[in-house]
Tab-separated table of C-alpha atoms in Angstrom:
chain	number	residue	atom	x	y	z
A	1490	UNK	CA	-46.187	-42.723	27.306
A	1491	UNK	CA	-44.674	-43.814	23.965
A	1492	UNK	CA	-47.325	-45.214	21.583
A	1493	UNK	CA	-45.462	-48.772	21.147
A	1494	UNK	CA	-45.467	-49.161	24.813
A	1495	UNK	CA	-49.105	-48.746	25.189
A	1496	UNK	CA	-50.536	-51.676	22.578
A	1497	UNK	CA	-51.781	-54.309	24.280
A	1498	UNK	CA	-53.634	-55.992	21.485
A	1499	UNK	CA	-51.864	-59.214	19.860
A	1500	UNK	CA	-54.506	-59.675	17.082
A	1501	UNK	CA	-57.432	-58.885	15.308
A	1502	UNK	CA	-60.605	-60.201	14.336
A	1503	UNK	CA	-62.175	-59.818	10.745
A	1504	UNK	CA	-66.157	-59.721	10.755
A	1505	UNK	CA	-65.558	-60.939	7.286
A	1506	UNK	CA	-67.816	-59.929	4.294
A	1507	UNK	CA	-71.503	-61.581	5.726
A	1508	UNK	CA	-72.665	-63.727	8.748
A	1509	UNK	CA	-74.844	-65.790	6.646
A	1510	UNK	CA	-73.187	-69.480	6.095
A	1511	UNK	CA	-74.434	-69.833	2.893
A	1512	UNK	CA	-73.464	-66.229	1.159
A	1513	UNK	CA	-70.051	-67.114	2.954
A	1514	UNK	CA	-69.828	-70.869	0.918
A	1515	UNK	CA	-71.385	-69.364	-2.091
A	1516	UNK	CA	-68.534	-66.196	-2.265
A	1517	UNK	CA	-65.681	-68.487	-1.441
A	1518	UNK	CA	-66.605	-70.586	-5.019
A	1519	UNK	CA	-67.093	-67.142	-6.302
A	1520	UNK	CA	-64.113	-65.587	-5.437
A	1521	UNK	CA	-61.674	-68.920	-5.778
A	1522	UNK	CA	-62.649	-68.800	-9.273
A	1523	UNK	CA	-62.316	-64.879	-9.607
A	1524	UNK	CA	-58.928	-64.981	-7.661
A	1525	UNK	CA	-57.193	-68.198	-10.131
A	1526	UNK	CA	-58.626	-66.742	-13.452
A	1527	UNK	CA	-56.964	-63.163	-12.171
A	1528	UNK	CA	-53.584	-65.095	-11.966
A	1529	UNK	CA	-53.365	-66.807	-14.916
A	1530	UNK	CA	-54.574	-64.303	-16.752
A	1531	UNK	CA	-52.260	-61.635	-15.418
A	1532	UNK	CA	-49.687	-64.307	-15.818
A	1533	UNK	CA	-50.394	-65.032	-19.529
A	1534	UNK	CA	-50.372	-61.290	-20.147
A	1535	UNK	CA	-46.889	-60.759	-19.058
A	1536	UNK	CA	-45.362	-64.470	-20.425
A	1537	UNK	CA	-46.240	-63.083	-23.634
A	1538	UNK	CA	-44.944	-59.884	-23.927
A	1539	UNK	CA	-42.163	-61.627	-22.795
A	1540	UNK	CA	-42.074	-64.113	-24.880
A	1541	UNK	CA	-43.373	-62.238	-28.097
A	1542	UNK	CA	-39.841	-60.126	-29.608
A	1543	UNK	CA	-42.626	-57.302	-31.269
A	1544	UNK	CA	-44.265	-56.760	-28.027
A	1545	UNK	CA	-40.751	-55.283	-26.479
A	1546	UNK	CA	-41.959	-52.008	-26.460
A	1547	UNK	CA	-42.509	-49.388	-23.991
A	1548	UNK	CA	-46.263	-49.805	-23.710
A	1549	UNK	CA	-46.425	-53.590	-23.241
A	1550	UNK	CA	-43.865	-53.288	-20.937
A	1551	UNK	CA	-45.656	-50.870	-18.394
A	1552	UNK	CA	-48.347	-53.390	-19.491
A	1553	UNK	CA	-46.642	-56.297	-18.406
A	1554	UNK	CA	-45.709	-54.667	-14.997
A	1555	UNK	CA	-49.113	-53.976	-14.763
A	1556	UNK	CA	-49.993	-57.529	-14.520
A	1557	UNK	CA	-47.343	-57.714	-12.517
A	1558	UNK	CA	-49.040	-55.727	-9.897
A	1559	UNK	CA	-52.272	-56.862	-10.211
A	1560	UNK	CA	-51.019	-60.202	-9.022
A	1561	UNK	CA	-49.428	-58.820	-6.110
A	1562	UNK	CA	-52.281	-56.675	-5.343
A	1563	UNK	CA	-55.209	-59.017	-5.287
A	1564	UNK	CA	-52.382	-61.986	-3.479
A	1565	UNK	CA	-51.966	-59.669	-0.461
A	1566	UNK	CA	-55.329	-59.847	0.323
A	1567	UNK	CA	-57.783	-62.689	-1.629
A	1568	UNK	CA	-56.349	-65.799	0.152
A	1569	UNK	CA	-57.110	-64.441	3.909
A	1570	UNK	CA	-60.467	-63.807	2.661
A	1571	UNK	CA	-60.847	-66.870	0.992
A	1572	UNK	CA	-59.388	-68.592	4.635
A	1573	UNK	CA	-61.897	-66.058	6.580
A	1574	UNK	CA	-64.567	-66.873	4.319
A	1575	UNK	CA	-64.355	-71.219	5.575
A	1576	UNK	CA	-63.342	-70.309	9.483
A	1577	UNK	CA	-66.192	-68.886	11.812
A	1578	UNK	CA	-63.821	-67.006	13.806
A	1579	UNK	CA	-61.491	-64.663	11.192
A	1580	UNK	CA	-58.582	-63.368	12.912
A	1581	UNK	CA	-55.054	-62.127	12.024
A	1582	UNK	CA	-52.242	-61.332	13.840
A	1583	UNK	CA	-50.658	-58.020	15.292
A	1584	UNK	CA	-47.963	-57.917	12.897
A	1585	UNK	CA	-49.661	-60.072	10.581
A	1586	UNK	CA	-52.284	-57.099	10.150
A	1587	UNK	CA	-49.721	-54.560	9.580
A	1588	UNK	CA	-47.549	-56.525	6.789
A	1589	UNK	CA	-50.612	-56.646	5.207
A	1590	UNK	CA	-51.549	-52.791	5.793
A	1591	UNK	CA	-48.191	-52.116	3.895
A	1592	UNK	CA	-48.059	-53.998	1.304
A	1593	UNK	CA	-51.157	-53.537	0.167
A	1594	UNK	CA	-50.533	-49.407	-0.097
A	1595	UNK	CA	-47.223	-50.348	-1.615
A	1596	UNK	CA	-48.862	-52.329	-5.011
A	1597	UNK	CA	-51.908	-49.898	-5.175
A	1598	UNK	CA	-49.784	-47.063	-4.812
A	1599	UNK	CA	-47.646	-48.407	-7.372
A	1600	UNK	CA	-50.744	-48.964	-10.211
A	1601	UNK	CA	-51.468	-45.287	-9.598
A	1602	UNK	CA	-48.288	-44.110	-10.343
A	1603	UNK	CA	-47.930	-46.958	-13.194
A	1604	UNK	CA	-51.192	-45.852	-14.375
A	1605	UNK	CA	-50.175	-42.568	-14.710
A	1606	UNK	CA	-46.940	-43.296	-16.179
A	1607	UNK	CA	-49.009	-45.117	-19.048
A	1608	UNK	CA	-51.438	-42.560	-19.850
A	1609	UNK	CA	-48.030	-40.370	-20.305
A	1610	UNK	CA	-46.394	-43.205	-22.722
A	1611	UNK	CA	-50.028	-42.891	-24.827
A	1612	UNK	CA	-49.461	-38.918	-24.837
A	1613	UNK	CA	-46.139	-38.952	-26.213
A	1614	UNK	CA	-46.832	-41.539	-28.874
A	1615	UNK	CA	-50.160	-40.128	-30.042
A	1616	UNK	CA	-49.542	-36.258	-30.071
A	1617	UNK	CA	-45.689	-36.257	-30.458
A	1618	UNK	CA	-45.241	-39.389	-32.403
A	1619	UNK	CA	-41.669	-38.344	-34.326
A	1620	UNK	CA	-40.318	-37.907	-30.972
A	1621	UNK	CA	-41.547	-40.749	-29.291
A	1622	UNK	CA	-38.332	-43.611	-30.087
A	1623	UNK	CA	-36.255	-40.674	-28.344
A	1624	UNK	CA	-38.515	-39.934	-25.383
A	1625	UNK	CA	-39.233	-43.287	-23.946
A	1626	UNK	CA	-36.462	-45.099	-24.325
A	1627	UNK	CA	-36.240	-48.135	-22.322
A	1628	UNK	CA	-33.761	-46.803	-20.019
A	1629	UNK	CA	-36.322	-44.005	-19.170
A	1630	UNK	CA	-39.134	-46.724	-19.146
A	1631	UNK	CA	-36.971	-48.953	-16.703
A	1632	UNK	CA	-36.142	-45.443	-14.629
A	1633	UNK	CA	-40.043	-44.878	-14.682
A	1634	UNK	CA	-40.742	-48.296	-13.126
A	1635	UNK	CA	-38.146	-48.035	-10.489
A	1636	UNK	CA	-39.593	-44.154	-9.271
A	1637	UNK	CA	-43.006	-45.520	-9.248
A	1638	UNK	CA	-41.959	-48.245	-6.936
A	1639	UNK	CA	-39.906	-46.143	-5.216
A	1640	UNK	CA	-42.788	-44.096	-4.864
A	1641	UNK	CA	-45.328	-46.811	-3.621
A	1642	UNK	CA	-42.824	-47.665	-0.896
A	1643	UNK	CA	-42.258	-43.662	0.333
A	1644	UNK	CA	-45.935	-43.753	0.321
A	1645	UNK	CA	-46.831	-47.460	2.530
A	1646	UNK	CA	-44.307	-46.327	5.187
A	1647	UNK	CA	-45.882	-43.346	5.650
A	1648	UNK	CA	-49.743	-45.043	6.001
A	1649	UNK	CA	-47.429	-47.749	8.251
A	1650	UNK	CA	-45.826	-45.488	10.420
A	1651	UNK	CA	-48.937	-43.617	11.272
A	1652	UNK	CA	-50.938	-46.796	11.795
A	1653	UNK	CA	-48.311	-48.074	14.439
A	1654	UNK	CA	-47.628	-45.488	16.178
A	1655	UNK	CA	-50.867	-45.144	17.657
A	1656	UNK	CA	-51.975	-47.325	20.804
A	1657	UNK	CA	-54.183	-50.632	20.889
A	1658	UNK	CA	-55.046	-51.576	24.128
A	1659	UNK	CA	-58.436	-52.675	23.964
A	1660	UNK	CA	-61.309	-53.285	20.968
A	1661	UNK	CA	-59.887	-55.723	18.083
A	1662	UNK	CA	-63.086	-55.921	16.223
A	1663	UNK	CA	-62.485	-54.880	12.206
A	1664	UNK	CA	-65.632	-54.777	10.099
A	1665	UNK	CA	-63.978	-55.357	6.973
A	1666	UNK	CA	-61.640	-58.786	5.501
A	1667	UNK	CA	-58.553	-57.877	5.761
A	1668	UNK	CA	-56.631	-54.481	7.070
A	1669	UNK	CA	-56.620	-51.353	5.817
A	1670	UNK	CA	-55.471	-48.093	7.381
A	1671	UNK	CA	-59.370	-46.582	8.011
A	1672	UNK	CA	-60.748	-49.325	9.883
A	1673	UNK	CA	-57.217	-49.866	11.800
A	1674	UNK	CA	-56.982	-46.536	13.459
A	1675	UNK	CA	-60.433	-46.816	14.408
A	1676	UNK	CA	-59.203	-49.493	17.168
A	1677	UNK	CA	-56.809	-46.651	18.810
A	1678	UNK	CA	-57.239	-46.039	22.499
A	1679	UNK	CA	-56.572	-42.141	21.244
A	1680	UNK	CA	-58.020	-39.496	19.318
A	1681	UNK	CA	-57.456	-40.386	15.576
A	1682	UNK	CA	-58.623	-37.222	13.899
A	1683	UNK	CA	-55.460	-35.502	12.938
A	1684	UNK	CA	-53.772	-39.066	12.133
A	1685	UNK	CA	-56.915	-39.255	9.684
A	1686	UNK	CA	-56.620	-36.155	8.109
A	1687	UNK	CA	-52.778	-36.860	7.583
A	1688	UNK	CA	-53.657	-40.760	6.210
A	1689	UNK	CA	-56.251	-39.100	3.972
A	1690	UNK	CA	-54.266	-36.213	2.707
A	1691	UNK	CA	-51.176	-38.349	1.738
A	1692	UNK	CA	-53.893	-41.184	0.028
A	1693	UNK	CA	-56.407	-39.246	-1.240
A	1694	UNK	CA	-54.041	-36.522	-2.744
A	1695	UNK	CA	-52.019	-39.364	-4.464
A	1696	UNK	CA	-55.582	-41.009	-5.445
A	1697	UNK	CA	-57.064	-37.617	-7.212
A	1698	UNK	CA	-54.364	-36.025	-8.391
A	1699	UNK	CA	-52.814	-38.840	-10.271
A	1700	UNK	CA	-56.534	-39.218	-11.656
A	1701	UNK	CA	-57.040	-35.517	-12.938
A	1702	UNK	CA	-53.819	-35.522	-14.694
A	1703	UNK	CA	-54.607	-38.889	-16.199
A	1704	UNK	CA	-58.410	-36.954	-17.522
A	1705	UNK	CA	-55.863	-33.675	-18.789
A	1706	UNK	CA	-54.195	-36.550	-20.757
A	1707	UNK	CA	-56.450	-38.485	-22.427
A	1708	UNK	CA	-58.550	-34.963	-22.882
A	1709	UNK	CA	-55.401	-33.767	-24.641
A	1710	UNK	CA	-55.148	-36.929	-26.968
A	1711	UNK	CA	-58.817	-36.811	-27.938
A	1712	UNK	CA	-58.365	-33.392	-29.188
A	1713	UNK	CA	-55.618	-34.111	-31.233
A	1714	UNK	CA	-57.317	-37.149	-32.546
A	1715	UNK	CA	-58.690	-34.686	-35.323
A	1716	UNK	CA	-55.592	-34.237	-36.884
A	1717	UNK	CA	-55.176	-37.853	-37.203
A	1718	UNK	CA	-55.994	-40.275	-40.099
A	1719	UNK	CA	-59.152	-42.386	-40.082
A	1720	UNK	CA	-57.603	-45.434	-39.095
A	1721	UNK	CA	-54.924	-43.613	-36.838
A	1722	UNK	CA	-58.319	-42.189	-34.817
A	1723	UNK	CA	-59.546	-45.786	-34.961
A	1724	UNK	CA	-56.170	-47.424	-33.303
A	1725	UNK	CA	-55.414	-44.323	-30.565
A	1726	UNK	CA	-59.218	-44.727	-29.827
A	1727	UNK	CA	-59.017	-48.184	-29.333
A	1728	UNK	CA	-55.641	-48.099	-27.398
A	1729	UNK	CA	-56.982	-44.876	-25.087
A	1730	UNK	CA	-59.938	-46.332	-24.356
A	1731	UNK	CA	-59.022	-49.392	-22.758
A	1732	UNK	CA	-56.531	-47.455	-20.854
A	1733	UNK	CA	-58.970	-45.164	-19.352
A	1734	UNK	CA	-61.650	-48.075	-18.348
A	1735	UNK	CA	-59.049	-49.154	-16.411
A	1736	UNK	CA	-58.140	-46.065	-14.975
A	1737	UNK	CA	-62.280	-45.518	-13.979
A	1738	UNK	CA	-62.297	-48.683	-12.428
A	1739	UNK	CA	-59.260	-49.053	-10.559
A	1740	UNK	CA	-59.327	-44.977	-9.151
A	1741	UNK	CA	-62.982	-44.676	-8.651
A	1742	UNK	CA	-62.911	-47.158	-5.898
A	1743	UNK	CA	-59.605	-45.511	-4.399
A	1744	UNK	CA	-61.240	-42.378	-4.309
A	1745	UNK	CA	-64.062	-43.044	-3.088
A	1746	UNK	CA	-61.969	-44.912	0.283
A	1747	UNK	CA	-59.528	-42.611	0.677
A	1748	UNK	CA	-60.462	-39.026	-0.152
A	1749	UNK	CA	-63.005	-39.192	3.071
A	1750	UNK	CA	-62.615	-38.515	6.212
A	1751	UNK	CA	-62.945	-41.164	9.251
A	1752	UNK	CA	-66.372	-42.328	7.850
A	1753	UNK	CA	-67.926	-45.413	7.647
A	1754	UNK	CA	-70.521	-46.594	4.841
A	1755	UNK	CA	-72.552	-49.710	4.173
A	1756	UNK	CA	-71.283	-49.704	0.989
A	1757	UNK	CA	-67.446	-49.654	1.644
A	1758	UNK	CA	-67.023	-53.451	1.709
A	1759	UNK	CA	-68.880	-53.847	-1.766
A	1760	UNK	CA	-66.239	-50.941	-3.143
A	1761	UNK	CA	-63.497	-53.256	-1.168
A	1762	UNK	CA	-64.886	-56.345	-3.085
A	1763	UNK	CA	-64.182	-54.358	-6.488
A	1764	UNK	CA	-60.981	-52.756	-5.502
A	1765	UNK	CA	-59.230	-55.701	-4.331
A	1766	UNK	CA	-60.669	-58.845	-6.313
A	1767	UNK	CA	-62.495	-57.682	-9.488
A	1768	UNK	CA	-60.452	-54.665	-10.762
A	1769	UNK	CA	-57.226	-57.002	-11.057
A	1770	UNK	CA	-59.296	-59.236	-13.094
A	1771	UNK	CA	-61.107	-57.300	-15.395
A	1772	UNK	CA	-57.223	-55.229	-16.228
A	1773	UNK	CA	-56.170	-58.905	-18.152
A	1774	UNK	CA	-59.765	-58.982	-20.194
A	1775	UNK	CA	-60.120	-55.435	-20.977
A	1776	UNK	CA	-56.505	-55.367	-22.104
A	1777	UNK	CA	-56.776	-58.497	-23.781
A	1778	UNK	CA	-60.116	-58.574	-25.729
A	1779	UNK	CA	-59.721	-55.665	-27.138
A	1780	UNK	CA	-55.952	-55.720	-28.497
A	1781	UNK	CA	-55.654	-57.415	-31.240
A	1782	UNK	CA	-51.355	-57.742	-31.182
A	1783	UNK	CA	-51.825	-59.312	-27.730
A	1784	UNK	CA	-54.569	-61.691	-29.077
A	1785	UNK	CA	-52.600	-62.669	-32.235
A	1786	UNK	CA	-49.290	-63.359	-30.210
A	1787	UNK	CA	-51.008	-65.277	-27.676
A	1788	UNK	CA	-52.261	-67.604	-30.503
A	1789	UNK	CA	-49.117	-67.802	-32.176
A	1790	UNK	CA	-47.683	-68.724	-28.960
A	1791	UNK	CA	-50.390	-71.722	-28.608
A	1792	UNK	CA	-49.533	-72.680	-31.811
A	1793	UNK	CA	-46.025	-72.964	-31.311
A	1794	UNK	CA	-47.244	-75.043	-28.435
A	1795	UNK	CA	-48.726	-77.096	-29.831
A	1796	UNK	CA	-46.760	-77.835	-32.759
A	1797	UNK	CA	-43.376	-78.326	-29.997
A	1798	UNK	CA	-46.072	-80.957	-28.494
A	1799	UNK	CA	-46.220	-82.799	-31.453
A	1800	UNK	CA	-42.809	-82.783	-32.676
A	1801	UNK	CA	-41.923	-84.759	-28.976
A	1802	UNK	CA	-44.794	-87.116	-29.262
């Protein structure tokens, strides 16, 4: 009997992140705040490359799309926790459940590949720097951004189409916030192994390749870091190093998830928590207090604020 034919179930129900009333008040002020401060940070981030001529260059542009994402990312999942989080009985529709499913493989897919494609940019302009203006040009930067999205999408069809193909006729029960293709499949009036082991191939092969080619890259630049200058060291370092804390935090989490088979742990909603709502946070403050162009332009930018403010008063 085809799989379509066989669901029965119309929606889902979330057990949400705790049962206690309290924890649930306490992390909806906790995760407002988290969720508005990751917007308009992410949003100030990419108005001022945008805004700021001598930050049109390759890296601040895979840095602006990086906000980009990070927006879309925690958006596609934040407010129905937030909505869970005030409502005793958290539910979300059939189809609902599924948009969700794919878009939120489509933007983390798309930070992997982004991710990658920015450890790549650092490569080229630290250990080839003479050939660097040549190399990433912004037609190749613009052709990078549209394969990694590309990618992403290749990538959340595939995780959709083996989500819906499988029957739901009975439990609805998810013990997470929001959907995700691991606790989805769990529902299926079927056996779910081999659809597993294809979900955690495709993931989890994205997930740890993209992150041992990221560790050959930055290994690579730190060795040639010796035949840099002092202060060329002290920039690369600087640059590399905020690159790579976001790479820890954003693929430790995906790893973790996805590189297992069907397996439940206590701990996978805290790693959910830290994929979802504090990784696109901490991307605007990591990038931001600790470059110096994007802190000077965002001041100038105040400044010219201010002083437009004044002129009009």
């Amino acid at each position: 009997m085809d799989a379509h034919n066989q669901t029965r179930v119309t929606e889902f129900v979330f057990l949400g992140l705790t049962e206690n009333w309290v924890l649930e008040k306490l992390f909806f002020m906790v995760f407002s705040a988290t969720y508005m401060l990751t917007l308009l940070g992410n949003l100030l981030i990419v108005v001022t490359i945008q805004l700021t001529e001598h930050l049109h260059t390759p890296m601040y542009f895979f840095l602006s799309n990086l906000s980009f994402i990070d927006i879309c990312h925690s958006s596609v999942t934040v407010p129905k926790m937030l909505e869970g989080l005030l409502l005793e009985r958290k539910t979300i529709s059939f189809n609902n459940c599924i948009a969700q499913l794919f878009f939120l493989h489509l933007f983390a897919c798309a930070e992997i590949f982004l991710l990658t494609v920015m450890a790549y940019d650092r490569y080229v302009a630290i250990c080839t720097p003479l050939h660097y203006p040549s190399v990433m040009k912004m037609r190749v930067c613009v052709q990078l951004v549209f394969a990694l999205w590309l990618g992403g999408t290749v990538h959340s069809l595939v995780q959709t189409f083996l989500t819906i193909r499988l029957p739901y006729c009975g439990p609805n029960v998810i013990d997470s916030y929001f959907c995700d293709v691991p606790p989805v499949i769990k529902l299926a009036c079927t056996d779910t192994y081999l659809t597993g082991m294809l979900i955690v191939s495709n993931s989890g092969t994205i997930s740890l390749t993209c992150f041992l080619a990221l560790v050959v890259s930055y290994t690579v630049i730190l060795v040639s870091l010796r035949k840099q200058s002092a202060e060329g060291r002290r920039k690369a370092l600087s640059t590399c190093s905020a690159h790579f804390m976001v790479v820890a935090l954003f693929f430790g989490p995906c790893i973790f998830i996805y590189t297992r088979p069907d397996t439940s742990l206590s701990i996978d909603k805290v790693v959910s928590v830290f994929y979802t709502v504090v990784t696109p946070l901490l991307n605007p403050l990591i990038y931001t207090l600790r470059n110096e162009e994007v802190k000077s332009s965002m001041k100038h930018l105040r400044q010219r604020q201010i002083s437009f403010i004044k002129s009009h008063i």
